[in-house]
Coordinates of N, CA and C in Angstrom, one line a residue:
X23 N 12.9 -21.8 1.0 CA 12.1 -20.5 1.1 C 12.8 -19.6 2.1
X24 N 12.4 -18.2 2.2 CA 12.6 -17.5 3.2 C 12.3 -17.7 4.7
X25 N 11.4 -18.5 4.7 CA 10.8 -18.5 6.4 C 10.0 -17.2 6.6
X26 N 9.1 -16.9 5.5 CA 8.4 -15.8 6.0 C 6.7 -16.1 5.0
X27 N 5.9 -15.8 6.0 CA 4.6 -15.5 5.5 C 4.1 -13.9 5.2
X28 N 3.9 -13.6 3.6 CA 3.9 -12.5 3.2 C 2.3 -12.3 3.3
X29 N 1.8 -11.0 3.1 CA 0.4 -10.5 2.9 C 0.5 -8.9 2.4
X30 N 0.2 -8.7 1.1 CA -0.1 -7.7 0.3 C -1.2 -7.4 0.6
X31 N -1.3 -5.7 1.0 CA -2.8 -5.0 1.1 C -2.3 -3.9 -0.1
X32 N -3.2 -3.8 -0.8 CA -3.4 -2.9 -1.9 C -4.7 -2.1 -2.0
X33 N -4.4 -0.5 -1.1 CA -5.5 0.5 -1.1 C -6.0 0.7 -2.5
X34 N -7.5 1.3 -2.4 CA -8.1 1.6 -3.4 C -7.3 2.9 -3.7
X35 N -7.9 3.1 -5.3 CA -6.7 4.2 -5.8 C -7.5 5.2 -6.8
X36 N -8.8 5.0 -6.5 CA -9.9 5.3 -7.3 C -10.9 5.7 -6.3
X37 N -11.5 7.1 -6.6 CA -12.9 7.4 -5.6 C -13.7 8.2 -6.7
X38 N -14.8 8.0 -5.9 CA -16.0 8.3 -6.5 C -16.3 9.9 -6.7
X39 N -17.0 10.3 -7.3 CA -17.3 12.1 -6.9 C -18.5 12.5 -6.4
X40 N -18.7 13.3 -6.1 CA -20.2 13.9 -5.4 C -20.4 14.7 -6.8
X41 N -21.8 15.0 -6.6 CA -22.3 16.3 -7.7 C -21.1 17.4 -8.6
X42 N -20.6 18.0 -6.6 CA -19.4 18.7 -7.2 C -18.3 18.4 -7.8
X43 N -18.3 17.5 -8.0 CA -16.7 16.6 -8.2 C -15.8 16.4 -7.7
X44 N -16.2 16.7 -6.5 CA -15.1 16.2 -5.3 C -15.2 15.3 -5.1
X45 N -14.4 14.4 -4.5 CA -13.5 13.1 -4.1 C -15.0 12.5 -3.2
X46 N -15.9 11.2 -3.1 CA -16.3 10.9 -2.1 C -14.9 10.2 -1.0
X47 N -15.0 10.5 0.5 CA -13.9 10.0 0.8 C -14.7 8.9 2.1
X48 N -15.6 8.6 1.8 CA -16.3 7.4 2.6 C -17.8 7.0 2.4
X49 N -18.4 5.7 3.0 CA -19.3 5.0 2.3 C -20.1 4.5 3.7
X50 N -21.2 4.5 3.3 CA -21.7 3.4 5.1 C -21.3 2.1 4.7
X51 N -20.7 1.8 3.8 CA -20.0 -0.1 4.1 C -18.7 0.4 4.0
X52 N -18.1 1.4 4.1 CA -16.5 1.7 4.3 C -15.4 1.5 2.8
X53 N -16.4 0.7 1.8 CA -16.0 0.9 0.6 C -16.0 0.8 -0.6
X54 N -17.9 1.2 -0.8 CA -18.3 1.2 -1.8 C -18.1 2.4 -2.7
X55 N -16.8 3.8 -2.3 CA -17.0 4.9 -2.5 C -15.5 4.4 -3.5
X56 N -15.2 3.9 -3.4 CA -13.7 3.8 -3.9 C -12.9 2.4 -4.3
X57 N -11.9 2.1 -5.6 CA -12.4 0.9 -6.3 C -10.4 1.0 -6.8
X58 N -10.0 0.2 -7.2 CA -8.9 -0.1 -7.7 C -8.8 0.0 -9.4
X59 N -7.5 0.7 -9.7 CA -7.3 1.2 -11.2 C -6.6 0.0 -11.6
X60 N -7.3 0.1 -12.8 CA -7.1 -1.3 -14.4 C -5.9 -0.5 -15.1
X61 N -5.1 -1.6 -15.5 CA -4.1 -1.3 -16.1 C -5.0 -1.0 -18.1
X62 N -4.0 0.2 -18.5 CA -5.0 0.5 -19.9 C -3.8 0.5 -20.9
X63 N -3.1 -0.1 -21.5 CA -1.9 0.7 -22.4 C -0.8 0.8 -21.2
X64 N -0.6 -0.8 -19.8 CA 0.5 -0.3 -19.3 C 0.4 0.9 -18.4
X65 N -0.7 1.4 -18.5 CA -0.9 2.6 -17.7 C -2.3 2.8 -16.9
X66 N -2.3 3.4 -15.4 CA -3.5 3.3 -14.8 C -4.7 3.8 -15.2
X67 N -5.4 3.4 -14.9 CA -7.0 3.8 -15.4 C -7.9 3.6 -14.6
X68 N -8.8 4.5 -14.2 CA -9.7 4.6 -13.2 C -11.1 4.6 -13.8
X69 N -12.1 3.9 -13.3 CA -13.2 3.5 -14.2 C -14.5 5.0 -14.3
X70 N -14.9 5.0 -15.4 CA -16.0 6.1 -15.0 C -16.7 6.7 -13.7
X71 N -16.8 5.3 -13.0 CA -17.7 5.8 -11.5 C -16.5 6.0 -10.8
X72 N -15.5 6.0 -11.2 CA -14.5 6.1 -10.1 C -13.5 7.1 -10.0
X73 N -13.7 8.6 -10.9 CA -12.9 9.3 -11.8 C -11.8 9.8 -11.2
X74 N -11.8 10.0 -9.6 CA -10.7 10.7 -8.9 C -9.8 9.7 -8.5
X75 N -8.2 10.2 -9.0 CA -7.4 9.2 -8.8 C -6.5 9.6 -7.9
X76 N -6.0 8.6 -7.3 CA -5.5 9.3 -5.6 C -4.2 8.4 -5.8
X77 N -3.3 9.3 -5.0 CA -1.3 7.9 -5.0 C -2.1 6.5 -4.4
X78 N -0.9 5.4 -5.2 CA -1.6 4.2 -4.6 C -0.7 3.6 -3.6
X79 N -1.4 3.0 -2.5 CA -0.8 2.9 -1.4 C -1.1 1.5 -1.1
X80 N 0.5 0.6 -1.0 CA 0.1 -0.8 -1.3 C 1.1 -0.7 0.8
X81 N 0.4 -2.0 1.2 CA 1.4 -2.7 2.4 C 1.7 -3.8 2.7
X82 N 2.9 -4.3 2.7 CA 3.6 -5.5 2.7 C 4.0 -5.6 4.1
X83 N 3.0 -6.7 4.4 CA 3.7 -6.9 5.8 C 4.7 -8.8 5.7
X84 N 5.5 -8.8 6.6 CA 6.1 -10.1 6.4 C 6.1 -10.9 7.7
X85 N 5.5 -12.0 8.5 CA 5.9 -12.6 9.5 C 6.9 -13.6 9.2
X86 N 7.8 -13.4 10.2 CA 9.1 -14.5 10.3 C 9.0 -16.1 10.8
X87 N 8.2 -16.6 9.9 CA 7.8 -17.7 10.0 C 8.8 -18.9 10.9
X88 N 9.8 -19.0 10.2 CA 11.1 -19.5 11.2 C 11.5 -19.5 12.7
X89 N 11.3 -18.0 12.7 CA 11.6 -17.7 14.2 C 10.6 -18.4 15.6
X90 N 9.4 -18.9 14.5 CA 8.2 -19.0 15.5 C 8.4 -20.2 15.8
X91 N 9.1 -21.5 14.2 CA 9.3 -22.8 14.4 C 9.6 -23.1 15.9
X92 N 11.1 -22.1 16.3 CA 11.8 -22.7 17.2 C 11.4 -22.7 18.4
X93 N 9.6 -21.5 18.5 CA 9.6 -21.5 19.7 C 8.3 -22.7 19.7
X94 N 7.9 -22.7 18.6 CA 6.4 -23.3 19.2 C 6.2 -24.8 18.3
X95 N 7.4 -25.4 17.7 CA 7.8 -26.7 17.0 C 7.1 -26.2 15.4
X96 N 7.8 -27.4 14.8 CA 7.7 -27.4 13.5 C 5.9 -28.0 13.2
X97 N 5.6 -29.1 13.8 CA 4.8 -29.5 13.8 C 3.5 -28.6 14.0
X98 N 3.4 -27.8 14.9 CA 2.4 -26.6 14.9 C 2.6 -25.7 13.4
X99 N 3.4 -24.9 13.8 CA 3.7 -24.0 12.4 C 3.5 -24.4 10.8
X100 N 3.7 -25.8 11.0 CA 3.9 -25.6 9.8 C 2.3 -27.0 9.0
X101 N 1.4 -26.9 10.3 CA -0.2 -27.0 9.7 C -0.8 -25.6 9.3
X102 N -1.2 -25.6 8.4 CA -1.7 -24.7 8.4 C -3.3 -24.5 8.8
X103 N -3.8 -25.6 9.4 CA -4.9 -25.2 10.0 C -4.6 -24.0 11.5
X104 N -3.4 -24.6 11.9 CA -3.1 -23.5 12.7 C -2.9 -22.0 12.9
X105 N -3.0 -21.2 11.8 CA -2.7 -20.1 11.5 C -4.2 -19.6 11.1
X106 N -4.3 -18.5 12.5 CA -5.7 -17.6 12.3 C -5.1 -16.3 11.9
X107 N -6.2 -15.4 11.7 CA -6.0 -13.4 12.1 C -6.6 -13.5 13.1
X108 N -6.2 -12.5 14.1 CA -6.5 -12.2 15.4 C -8.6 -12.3 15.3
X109 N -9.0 -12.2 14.2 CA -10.6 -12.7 13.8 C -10.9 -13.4 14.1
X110 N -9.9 -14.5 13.6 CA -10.2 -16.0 13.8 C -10.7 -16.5 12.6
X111 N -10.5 -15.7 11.5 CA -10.2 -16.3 10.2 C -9.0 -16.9 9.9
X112 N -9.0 -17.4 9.2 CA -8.0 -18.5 8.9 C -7.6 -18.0 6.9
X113 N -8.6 -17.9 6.6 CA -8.4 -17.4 4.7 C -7.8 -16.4 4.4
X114 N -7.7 -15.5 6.0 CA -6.8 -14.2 5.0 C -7.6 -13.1 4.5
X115 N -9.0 -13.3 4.4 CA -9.5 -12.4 3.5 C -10.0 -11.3 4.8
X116 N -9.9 -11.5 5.7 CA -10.2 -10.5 6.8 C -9.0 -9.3 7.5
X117 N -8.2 -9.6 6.8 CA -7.2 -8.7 7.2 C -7.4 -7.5 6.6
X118 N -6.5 -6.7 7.7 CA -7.2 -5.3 7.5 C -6.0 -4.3 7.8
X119 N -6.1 -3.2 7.0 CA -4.7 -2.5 7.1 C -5.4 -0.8 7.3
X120 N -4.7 -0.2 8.1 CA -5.1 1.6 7.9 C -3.8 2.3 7.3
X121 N -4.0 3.4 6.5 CA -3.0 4.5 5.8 C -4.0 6.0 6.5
X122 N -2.1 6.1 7.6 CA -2.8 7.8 8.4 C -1.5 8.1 7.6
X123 N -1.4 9.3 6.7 CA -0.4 10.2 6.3 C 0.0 11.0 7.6
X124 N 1.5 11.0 7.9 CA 2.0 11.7 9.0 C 2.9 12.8 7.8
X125 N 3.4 12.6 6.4 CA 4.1 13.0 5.9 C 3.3 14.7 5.5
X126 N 4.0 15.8 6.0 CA 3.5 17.5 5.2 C 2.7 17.4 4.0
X127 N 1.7 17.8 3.8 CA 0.8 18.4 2.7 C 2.0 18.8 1.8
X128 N 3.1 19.5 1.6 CA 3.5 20.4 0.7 C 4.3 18.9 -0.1
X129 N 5.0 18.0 1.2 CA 5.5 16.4 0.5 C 4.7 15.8 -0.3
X130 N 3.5 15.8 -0.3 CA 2.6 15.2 -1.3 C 2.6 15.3 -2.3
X131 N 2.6 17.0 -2.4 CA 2.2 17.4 -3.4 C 3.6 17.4 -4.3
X132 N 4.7 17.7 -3.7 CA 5.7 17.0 -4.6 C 5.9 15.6 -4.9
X133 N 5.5 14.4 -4.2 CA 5.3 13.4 -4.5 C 4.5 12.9 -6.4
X134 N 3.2 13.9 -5.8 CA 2.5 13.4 -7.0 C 2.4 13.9 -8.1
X135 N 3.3 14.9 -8.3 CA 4.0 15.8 -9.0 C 5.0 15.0 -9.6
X136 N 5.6 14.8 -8.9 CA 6.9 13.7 -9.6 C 7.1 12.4 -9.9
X137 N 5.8 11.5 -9.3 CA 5.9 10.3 -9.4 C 4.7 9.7 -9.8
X138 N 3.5 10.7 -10.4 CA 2.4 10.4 -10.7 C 2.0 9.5 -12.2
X139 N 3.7 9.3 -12.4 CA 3.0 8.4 -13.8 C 2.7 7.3 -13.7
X140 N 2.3 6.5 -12.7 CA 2.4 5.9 -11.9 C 2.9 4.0 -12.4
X141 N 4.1 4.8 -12.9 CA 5.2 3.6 -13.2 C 6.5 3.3 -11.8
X142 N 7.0 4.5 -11.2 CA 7.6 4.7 -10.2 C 8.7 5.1 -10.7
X143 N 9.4 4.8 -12.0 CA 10.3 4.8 -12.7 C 10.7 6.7 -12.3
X144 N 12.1 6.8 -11.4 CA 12.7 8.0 -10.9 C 12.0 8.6 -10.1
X145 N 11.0 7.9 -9.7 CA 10.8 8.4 -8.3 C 11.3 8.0 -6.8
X146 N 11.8 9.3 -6.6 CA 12.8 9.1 -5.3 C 12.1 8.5 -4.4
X147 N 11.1 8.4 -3.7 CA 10.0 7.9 -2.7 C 10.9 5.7 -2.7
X148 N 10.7 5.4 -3.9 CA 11.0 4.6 -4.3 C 12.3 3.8 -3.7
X149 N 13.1 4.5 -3.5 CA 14.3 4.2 -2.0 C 14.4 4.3 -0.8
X150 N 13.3 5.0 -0.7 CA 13.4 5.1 0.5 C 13.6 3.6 2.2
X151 N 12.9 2.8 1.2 CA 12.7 1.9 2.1 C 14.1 0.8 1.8
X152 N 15.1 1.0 1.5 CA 16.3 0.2 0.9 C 17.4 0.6 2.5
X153 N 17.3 0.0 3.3 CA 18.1 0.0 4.3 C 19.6 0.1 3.7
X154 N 20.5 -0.9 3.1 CA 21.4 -0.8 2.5 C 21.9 0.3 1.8
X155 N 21.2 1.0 1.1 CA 21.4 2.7 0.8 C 21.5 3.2 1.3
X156 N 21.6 3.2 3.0 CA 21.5 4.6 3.4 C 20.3 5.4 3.7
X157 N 19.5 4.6 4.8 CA 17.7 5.3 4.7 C 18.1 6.8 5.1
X158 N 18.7 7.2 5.7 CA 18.4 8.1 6.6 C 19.0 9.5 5.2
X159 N 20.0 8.9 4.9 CA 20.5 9.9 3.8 C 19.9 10.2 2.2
X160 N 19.4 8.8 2.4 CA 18.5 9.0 0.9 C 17.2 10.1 1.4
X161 N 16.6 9.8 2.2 CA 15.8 10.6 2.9 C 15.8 11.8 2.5
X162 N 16.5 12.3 3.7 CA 16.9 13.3 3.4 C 16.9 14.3 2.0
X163 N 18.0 13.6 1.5 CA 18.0 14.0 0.1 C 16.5 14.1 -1.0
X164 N 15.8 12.8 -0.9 CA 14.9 12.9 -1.6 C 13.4 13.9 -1.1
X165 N 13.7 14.1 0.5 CA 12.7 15.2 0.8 C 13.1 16.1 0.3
X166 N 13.9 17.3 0.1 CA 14.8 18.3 -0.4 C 14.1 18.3 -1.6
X167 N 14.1 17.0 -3.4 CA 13.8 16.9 -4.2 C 12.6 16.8 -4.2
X168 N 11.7 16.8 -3.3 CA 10.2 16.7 -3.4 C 9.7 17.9 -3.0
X169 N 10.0 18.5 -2.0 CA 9.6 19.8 -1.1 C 9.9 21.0 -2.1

C-alpha cells in the first residue's frame, strides 16, 4: 500500500429553490436544503426538489499513515480500534469538511462556463493541482483562460 489513510468528502451539488427560484442556500439541520446529482445518460442530474445546480466540490484529504508507525509503533497504528475523529467517532461518518471560495466571482464564472459539462474533460481547473506540471505556471495560464 501507500501508507496513507484516505477520506473523500463530496459537497452537495444540488439545492433546493424558494417560491422565487432562487437557490435555498441553508436549512435548520444544515442540509436538508441541498442533495447530490445522479448520474442520467453518463451525465449529471439534479432531482426535481433539487433544481439548482451548483460546481461540485469534492475533498480528498490523505493522512500519512507510515510516518505515524515510526513514531507511535506498528502495533498502535495499525488496530484500528485505535483511530478516532477528533469526535471521538471512530466510523468516519462524522467528519466534516467546509468550502469558503477565496477564488474572484469573475473566476467562477469562467469556470462554470467552461467546465460545466461536468465531465472535466478540458478543463483547465483540472491541473491545477499536478505539482509535477508546474502549479504555479499552469496557474497562471489557466487563470488568463478562465478570466
Amino acid at each position: 500500500g501507500r501508507g496513507e489513510l484516505e477520506m473523500n468528502l463530496n459537497f452537495p451539488n444540488c439545492l433546493a429553490v424558494d417560491a422565487e427560484g432562487k437557490p435555498v442556500l441553508d436549512s435548520a439541520d444544515y442540509r436538508s436544503h441541498g442533495t447530490h446529482a445522479y448520474r442520467r445518460n453518463r451525465e449529471p442530474w439534479c432531482p426535481p426538489e433539487f433544481p439548482y445546480r451548483i460546481p461540485t466540490v469534492n475533498l480528498e484529504v490523505r493522512y500519512e499513515v507510515d510516518a505515524l508507525e515510526s513514531v507511535l509503533g506498528g502495533d498502535v497504528i495499525k488496530n484500528v480500534d485505535n483511530w478516532f475523529l477528533s469526535t471521538g467517532d471512530n466510523s468516519g461518518s462524522s467528519a466534516h469538511g467546509d468550502f469558503i471560495s477565496g477564488w474572484p466571482e469573475e473566476m467562477w464564472v469562467g469556470i462554470i462556463a467552461n467546465c460545466g459539462d461536468g465531465k472535466g474533460d478540458g478543463c483547465p481547473t483540472h491541473q491545477w493541482y499536478y505539482p509535477s506540471r508546474g502549479r504555479d505556471a499552469v496557474l497562471k495560464k489557466n487563470t488568463q483562460l478562465l478570466l
